[in-house]
PDB file of C-alpha atoms and ligand atoms in Angstrom:
ATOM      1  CA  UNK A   1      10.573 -23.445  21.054  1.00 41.00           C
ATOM      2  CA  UNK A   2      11.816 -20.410  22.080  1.00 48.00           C
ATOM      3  CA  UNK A   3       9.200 -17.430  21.569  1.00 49.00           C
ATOM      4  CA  UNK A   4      10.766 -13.862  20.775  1.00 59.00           C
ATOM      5  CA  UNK A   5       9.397 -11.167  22.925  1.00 64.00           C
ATOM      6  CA  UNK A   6       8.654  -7.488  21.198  1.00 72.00           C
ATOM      7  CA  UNK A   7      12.212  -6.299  22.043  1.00 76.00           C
ATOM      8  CA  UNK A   8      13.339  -9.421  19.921  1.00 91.00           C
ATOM      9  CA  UNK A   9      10.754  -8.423  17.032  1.00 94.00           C
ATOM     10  CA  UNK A  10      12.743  -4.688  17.254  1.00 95.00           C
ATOM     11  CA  UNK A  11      15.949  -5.855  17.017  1.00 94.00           C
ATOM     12  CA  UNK A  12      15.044  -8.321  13.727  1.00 93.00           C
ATOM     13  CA  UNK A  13      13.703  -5.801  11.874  1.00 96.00           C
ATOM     14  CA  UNK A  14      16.082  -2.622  13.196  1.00 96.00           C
ATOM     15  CA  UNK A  15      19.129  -5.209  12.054  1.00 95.00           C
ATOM     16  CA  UNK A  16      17.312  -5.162   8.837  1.00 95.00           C
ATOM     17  CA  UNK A  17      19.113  -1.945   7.508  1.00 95.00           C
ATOM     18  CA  UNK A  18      18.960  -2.354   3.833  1.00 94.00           C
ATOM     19  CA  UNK A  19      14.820  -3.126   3.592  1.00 97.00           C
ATOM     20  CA  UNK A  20      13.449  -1.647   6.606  1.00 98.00           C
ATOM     21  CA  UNK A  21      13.041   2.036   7.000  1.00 98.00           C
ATOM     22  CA  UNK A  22      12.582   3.183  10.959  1.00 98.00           C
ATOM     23  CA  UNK A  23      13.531   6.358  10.356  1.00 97.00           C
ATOM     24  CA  UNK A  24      10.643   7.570   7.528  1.00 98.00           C
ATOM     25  CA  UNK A  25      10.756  11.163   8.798  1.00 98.00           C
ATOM     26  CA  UNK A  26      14.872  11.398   7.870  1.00 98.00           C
ATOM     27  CA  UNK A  27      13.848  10.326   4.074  1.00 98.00           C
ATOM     28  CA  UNK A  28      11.041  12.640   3.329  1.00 98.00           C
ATOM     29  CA  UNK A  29      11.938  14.392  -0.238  1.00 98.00           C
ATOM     30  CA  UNK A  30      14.493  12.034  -0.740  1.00 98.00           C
ATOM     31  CA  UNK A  31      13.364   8.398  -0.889  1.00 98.00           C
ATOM     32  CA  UNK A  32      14.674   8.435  -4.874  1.00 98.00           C
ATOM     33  CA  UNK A  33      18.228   8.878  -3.063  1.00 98.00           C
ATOM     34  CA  UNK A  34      17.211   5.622  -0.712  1.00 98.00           C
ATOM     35  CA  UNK A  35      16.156   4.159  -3.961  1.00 98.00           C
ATOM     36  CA  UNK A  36      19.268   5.265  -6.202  1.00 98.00           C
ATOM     37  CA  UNK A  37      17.094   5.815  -8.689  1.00 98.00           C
ATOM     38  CA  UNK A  38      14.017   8.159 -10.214  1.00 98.00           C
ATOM     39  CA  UNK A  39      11.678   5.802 -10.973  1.00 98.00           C
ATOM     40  CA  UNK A  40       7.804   6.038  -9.428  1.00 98.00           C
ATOM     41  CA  UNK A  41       6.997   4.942  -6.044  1.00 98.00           C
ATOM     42  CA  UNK A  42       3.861   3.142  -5.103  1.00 98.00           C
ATOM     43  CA  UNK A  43       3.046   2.890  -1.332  1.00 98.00           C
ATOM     44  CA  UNK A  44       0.619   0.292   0.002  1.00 98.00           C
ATOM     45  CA  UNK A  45      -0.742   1.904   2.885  1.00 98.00           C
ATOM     46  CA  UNK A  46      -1.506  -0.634   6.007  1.00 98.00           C
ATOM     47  CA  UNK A  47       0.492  -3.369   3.934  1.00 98.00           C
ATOM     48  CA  UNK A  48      -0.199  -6.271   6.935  1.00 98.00           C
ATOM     49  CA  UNK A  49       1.988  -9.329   6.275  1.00 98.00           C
ATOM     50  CA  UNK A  50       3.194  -7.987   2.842  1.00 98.00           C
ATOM     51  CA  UNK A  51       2.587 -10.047   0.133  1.00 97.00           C
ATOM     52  CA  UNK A  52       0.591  -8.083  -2.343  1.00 98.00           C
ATOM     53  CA  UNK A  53       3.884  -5.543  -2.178  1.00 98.00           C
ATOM     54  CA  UNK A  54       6.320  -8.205  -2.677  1.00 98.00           C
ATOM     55  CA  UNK A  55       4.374  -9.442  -5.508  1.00 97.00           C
ATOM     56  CA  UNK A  56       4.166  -6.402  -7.252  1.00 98.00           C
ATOM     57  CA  UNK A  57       7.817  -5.757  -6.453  1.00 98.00           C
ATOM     58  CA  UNK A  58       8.806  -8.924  -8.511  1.00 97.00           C
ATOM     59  CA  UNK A  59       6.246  -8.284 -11.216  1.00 97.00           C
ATOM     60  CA  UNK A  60       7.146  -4.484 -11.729  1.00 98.00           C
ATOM     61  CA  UNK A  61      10.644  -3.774 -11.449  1.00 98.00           C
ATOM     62  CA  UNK A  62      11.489  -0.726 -12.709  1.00 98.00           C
ATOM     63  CA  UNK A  63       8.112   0.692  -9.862  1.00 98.00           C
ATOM     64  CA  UNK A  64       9.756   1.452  -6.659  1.00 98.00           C
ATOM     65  CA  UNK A  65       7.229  -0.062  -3.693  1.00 98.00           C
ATOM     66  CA  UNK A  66       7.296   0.922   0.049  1.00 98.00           C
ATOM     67  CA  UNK A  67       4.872  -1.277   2.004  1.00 98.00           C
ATOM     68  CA  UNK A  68       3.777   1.327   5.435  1.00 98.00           C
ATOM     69  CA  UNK A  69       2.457  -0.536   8.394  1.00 98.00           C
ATOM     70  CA  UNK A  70       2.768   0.184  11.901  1.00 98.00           C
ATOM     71  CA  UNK A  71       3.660  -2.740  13.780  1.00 97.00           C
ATOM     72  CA  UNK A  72       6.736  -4.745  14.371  1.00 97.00           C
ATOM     73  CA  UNK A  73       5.596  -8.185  13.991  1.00 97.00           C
ATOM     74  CA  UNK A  74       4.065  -7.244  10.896  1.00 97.00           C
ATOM     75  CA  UNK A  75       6.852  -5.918   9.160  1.00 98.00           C
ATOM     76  CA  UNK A  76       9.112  -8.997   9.966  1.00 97.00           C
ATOM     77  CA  UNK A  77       6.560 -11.157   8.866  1.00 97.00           C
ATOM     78  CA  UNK A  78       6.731  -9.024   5.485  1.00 98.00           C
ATOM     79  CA  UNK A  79      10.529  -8.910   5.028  1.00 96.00           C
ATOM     80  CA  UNK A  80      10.182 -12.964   5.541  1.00 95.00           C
ATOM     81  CA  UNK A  81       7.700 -13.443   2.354  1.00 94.00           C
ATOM     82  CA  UNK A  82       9.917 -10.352   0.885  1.00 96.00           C
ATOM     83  CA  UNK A  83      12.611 -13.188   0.954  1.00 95.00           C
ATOM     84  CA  UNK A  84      10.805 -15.843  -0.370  1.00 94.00           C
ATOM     85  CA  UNK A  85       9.005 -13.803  -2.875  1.00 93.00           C
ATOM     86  CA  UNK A  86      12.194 -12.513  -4.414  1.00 95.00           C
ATOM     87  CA  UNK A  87      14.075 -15.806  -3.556  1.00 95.00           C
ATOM     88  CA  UNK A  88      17.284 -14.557  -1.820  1.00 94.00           C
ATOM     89  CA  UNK A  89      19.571 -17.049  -0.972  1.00 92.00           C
ATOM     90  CA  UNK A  90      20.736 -16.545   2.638  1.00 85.00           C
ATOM     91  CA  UNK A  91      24.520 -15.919   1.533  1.00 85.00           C
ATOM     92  CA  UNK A  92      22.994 -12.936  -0.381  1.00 88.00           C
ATOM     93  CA  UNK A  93      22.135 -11.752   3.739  1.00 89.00           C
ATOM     94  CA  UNK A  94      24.855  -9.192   5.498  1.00 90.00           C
ATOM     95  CA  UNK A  95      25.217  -7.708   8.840  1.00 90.00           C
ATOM     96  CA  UNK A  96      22.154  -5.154   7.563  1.00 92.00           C
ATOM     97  CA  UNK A  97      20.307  -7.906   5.967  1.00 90.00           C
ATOM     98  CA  UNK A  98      19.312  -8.687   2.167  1.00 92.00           C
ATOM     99  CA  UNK A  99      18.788  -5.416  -0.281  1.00 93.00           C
ATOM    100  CA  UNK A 100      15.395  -5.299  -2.747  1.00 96.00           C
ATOM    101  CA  UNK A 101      16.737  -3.080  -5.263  1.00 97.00           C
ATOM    102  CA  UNK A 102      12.730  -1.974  -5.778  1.00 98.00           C
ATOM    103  CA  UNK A 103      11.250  -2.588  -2.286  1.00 98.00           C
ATOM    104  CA  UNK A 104      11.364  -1.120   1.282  1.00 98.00           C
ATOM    105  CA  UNK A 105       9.158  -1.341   4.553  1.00 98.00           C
ATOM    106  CA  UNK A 106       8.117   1.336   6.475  1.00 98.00           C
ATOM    107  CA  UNK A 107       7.520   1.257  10.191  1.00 98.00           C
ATOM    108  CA  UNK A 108       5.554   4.363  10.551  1.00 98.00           C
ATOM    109  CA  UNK A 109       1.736   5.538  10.970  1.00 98.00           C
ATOM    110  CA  UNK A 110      -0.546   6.538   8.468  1.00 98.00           C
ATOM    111  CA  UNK A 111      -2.003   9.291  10.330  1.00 98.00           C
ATOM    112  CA  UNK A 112       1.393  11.389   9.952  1.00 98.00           C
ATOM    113  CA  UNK A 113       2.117  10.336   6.053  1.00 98.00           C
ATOM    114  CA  UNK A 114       2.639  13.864   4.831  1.00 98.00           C
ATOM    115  CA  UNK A 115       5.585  13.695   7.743  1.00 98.00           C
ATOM    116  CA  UNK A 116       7.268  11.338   5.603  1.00 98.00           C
ATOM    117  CA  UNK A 117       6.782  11.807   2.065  1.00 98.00           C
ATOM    118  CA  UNK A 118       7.440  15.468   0.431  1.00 98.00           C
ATOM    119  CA  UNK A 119       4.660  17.088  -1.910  1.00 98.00           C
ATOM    120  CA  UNK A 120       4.542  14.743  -5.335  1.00 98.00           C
ATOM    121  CA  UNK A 121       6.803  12.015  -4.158  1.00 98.00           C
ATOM    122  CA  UNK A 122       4.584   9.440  -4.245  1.00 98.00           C
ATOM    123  CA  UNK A 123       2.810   8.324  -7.529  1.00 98.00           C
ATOM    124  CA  UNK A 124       0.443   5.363  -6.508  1.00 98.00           C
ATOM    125  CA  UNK A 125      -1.402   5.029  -3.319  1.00 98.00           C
ATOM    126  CA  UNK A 126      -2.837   1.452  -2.689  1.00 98.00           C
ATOM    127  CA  UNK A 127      -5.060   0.856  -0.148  1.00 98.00           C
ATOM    128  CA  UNK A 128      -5.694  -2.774   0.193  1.00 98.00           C
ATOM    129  CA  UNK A 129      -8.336  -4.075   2.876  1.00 98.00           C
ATOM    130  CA  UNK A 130      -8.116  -0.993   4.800  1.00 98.00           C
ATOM    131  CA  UNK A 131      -9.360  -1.218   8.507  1.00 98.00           C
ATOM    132  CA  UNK A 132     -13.178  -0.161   8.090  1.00 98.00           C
ATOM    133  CA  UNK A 133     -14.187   1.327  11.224  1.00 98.00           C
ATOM    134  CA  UNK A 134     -17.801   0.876  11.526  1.00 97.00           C
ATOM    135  CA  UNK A 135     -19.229   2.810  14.195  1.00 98.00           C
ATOM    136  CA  UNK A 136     -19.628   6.310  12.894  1.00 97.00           C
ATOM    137  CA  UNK A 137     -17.660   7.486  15.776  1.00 98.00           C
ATOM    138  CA  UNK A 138     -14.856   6.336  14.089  1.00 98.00           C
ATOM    139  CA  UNK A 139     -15.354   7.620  11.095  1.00 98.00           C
ATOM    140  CA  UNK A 140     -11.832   9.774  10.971  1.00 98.00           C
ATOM    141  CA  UNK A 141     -10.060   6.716  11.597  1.00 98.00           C
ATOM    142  CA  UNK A 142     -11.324   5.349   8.161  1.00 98.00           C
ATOM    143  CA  UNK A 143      -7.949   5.919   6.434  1.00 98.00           C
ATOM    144  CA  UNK A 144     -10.307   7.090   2.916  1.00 98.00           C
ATOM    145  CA  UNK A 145     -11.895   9.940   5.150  1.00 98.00           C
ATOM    146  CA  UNK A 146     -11.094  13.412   3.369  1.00 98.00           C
ATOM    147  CA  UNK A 147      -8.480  13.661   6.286  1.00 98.00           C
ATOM    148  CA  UNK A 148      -6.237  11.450   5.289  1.00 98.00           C
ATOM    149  CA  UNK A 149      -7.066  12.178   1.487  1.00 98.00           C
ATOM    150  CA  UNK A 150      -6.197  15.418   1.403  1.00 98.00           C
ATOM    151  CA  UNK A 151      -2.904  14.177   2.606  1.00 98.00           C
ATOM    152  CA  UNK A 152      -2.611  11.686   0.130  1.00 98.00           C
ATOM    153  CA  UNK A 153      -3.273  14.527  -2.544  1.00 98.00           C
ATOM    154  CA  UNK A 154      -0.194  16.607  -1.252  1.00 98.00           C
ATOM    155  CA  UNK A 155       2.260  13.696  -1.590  1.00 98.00           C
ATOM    156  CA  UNK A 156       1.121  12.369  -4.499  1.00 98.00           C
ATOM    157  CA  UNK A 157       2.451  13.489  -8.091  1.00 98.00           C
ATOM    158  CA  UNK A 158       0.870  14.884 -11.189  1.00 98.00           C
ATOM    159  CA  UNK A 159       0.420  11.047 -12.531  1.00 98.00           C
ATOM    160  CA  UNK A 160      -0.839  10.310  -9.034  1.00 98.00           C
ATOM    161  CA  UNK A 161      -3.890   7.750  -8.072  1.00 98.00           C
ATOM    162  CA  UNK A 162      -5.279   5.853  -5.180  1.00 98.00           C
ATOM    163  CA  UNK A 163      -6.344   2.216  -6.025  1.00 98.00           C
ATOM    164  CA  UNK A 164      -8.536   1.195  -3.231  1.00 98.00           C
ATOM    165  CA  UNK A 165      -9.672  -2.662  -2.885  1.00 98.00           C
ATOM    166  CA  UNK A 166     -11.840  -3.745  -0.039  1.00 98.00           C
ATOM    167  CA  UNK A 167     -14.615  -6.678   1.455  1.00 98.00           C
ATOM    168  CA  UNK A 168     -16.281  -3.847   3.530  1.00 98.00           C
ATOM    169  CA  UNK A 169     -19.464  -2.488   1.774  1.00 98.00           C
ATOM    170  CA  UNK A 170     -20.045   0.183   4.433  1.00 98.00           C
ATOM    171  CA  UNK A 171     -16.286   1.328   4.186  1.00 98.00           C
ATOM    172  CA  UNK A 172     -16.294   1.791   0.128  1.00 98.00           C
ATOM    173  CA  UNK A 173     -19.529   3.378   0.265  1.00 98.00           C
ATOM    174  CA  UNK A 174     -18.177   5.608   2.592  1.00 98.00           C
ATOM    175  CA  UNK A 175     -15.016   5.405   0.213  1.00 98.00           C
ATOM    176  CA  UNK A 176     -16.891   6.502  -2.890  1.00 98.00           C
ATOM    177  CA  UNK A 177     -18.836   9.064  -1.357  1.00 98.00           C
ATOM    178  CA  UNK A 178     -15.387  10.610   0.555  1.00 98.00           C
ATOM    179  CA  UNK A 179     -13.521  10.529  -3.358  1.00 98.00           C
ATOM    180  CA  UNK A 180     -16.997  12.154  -4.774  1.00 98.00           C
ATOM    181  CA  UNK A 181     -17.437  15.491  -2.202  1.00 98.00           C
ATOM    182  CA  UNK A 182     -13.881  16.062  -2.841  1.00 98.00           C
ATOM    183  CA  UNK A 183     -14.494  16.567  -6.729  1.00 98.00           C
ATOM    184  CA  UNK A 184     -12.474  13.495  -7.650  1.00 98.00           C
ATOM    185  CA  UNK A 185     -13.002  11.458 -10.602  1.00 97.00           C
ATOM    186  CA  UNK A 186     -13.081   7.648  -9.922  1.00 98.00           C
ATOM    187  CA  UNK A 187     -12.879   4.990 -12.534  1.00 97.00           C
ATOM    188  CA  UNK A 188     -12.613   1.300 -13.252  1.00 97.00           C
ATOM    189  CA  UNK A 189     -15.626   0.746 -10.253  1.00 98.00           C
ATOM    190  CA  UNK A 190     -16.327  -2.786  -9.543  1.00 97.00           C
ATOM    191  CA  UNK A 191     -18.811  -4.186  -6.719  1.00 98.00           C
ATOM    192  CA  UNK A 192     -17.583  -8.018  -7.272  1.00 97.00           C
ATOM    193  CA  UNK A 193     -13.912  -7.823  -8.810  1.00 96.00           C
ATOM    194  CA  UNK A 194     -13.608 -11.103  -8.932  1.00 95.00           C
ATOM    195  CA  UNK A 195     -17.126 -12.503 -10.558  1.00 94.00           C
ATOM    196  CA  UNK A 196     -15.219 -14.018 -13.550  1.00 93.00           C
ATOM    197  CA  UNK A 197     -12.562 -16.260 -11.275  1.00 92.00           C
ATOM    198  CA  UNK A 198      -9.449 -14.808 -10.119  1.00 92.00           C
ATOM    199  CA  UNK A 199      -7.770 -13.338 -13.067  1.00 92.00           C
ATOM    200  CA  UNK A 200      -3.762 -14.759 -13.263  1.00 91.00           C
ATOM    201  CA  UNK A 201      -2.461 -11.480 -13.743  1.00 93.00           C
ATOM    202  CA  UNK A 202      -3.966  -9.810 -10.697  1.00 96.00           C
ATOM    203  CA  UNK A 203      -2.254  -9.478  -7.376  1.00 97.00           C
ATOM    204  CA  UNK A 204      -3.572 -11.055  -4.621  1.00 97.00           C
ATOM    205  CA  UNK A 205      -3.234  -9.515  -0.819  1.00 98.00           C
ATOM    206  CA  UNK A 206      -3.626 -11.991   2.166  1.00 97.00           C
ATOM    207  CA  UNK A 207      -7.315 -10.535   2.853  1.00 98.00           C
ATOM    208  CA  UNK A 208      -8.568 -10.711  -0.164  1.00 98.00           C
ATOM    209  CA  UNK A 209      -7.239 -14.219  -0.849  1.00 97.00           C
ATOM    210  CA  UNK A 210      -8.986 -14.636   2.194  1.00 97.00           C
ATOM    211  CA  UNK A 211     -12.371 -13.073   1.997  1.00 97.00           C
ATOM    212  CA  UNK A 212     -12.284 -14.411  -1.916  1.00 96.00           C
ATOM    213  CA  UNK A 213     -12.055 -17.298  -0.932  1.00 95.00           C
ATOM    214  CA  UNK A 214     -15.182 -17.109   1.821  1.00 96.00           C
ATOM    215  CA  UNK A 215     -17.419 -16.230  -1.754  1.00 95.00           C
ATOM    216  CA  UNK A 216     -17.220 -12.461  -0.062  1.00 97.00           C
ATOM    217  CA  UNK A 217     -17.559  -9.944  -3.057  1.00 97.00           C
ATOM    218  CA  UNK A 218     -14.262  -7.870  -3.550  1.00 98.00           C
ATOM    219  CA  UNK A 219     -15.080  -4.257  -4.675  1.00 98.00           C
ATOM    220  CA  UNK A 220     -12.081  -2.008  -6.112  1.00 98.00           C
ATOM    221  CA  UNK A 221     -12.280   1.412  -7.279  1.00 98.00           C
ATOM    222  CA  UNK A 222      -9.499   3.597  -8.860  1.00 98.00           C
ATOM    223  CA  UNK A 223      -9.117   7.553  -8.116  1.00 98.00           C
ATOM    224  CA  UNK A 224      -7.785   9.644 -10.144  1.00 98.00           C
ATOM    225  CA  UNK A 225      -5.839  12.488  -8.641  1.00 98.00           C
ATOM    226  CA  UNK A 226      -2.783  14.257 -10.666  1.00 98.00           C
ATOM    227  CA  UNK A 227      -3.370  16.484 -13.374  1.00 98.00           C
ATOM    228  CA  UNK A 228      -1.615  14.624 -16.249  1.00 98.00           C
ATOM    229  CA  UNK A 229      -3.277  11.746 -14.932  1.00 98.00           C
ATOM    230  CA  UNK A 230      -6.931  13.194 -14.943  1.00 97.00           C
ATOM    231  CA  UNK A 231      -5.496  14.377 -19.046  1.00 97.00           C
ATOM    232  CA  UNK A 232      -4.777  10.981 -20.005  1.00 97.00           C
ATOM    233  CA  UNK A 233      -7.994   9.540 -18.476  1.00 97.00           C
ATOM    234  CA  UNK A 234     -10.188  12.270 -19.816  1.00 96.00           C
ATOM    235  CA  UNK A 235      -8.745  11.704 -23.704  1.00 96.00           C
ATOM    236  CA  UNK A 236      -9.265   8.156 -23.222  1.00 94.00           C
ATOM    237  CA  UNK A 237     -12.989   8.912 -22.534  1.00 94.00           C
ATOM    238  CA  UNK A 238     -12.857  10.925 -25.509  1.00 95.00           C
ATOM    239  CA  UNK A 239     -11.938   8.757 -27.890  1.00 91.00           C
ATOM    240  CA  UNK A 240     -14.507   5.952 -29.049  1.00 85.00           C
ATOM    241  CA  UNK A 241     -15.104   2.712 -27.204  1.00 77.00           C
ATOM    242  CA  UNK A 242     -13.633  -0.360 -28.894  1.00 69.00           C
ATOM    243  CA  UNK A 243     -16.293  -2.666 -30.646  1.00 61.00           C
TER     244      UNK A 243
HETATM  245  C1  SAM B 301      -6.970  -5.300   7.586  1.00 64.62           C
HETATM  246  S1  SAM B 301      -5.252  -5.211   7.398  1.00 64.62           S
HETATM  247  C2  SAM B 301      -4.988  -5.378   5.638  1.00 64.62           C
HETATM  248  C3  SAM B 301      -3.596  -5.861   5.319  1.00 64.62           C
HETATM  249  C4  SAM B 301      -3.253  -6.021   3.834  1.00 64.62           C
HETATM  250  N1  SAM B 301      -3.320  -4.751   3.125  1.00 64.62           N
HETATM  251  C5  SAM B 301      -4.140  -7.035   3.159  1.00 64.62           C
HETATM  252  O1  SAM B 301      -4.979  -6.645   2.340  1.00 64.62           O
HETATM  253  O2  SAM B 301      -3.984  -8.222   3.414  1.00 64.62           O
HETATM  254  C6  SAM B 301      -4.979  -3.479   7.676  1.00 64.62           C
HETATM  255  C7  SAM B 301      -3.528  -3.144   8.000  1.00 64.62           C
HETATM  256  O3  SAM B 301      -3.392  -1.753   8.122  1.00 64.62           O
HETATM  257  C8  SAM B 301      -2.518  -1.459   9.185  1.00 64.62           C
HETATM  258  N2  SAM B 301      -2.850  -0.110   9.680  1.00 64.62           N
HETATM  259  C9  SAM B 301      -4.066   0.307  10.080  1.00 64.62           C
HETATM  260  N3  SAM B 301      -4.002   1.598  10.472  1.00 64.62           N
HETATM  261  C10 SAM B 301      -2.714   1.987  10.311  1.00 64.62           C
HETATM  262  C11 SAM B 301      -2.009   3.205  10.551  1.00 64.62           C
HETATM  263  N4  SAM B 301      -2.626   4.277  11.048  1.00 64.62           N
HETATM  264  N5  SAM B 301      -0.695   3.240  10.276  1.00 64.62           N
HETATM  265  C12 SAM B 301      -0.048   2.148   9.790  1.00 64.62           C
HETATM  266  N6  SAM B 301      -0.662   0.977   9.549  1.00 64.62           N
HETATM  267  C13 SAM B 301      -1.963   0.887   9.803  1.00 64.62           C
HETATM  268  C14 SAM B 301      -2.778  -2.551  10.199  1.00 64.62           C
HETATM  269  O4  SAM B 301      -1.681  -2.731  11.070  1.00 64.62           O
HETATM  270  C15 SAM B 301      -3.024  -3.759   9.296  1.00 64.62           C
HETATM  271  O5  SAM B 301      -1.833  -4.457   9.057  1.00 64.62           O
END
């Protein structure tokens, strides 16, 4: 078998024109363009082998998703299950590749998001499984430090949110108490997401399916960040609870 080397890795996914963004920097304020199209954009931040955003790509789509990760490997593993997923036939493939009409990679890093996205383009941040950094140290690397949610604040819209989902009990309390000293309102808290069974409807990443499946709790917490988003959650607290 013949084993591709990293330059071989760059050239799959650099030939991969119409799903794989290299360039994020040259799109920033105008990723509807990319998409042809005004509808939201949800970004799963460190997406890993891709298959919770190619899920959610087929489930939702009239949600633009752009799965961000930093290495090669990774994002040619994603644009494989991207293909399966969305079952593209290979005479559907070109020169540039196969086109998503809803879905693009990212080869970029996190720490320089705001580099790539304008103010308010984004309207969903996930962050799935997030790398969690124990040694205290490291703490700025923690992508839900106030660092790197301040910058998620800038690029995210007036509906905007962060859905977080992790194993890591150290990294969401660190998580929760990031969200709270920045005056954010969380919701929909959960220390064991999946203590019922695995509902159908809910979108599995490759961690969690693993870590799930190891009887590890899941916790998931949502944050809510723009305004008209913080409106509609505070007048559904408003109104009574259903019996
Ligand atoms: C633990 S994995 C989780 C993958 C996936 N979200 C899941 O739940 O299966 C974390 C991912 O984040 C990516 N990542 C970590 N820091 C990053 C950064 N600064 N920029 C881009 N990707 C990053 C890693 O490459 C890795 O794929």
């Amino acid at each position: 078998m013949r084993l591709r080397g990293r330059k071989g890795i760059r050239e799959d996914i650099e030939r991969q024109k119409e799903l794989v963004v290299m360039n994020a920097k040259d799109h920033k304020g105008k990723w509807a363009e990319l998409f042809g199209n005004n509808n939201p954009i949800h970004a799963e931040l460190g997406m890993g082998k891709g298959r919770f955003i190619s899920e959610m790509s087929k489930k939702y789509p009239h949600i633009n998703f752009i799965g961000v990760d930093m290495y090669d490997e990774l994002i040619r593993k994603a644009s494989e299950k991207a293909k399966v997923a969305h079952e593209i036939q290979s005479e559907e493939e070109t020169e540039s590749g196969f086109n998503i009409p809803n879905l693009k990679f990212m080869l970029f890093n996190i720490e320089h998001i705001e580099e790539a996205f304008a103010d308010g383009e984004l309207e969903r941040v996930y962050l799935n499984f997030s790398d969690p950094w124990p040694k205290k140290k490291h703490a700025r690397r923690r992508l839900t430090h106030p660092g790197f949610v301040e910058k998620y604040k800038q690029i995210l819209n007036a509906n905007g949110e962060i859905h977080l989902k992790t194993d890591s009990q150290s990294l969401f309390e660190f998580s929760l108490n990031s969200f709270a000293d920045m005056g954010l309102r969380m919701r929909n808290i959960s220390l064991n997401l999946h203590v019922d069974g695995i509902h159908p409807d809910h979108v599995m990443t490759e961690y969690e399916t693993k870590f799930a499946g190891q009887g590890m709790n899941i916790h998931r917490c949502e944050v809510v960040i723009g305004q008209d988003a913080l409106a509609a959650h505070l007048d559904q607290l408003s109104k009574p609870a259903a019996e």
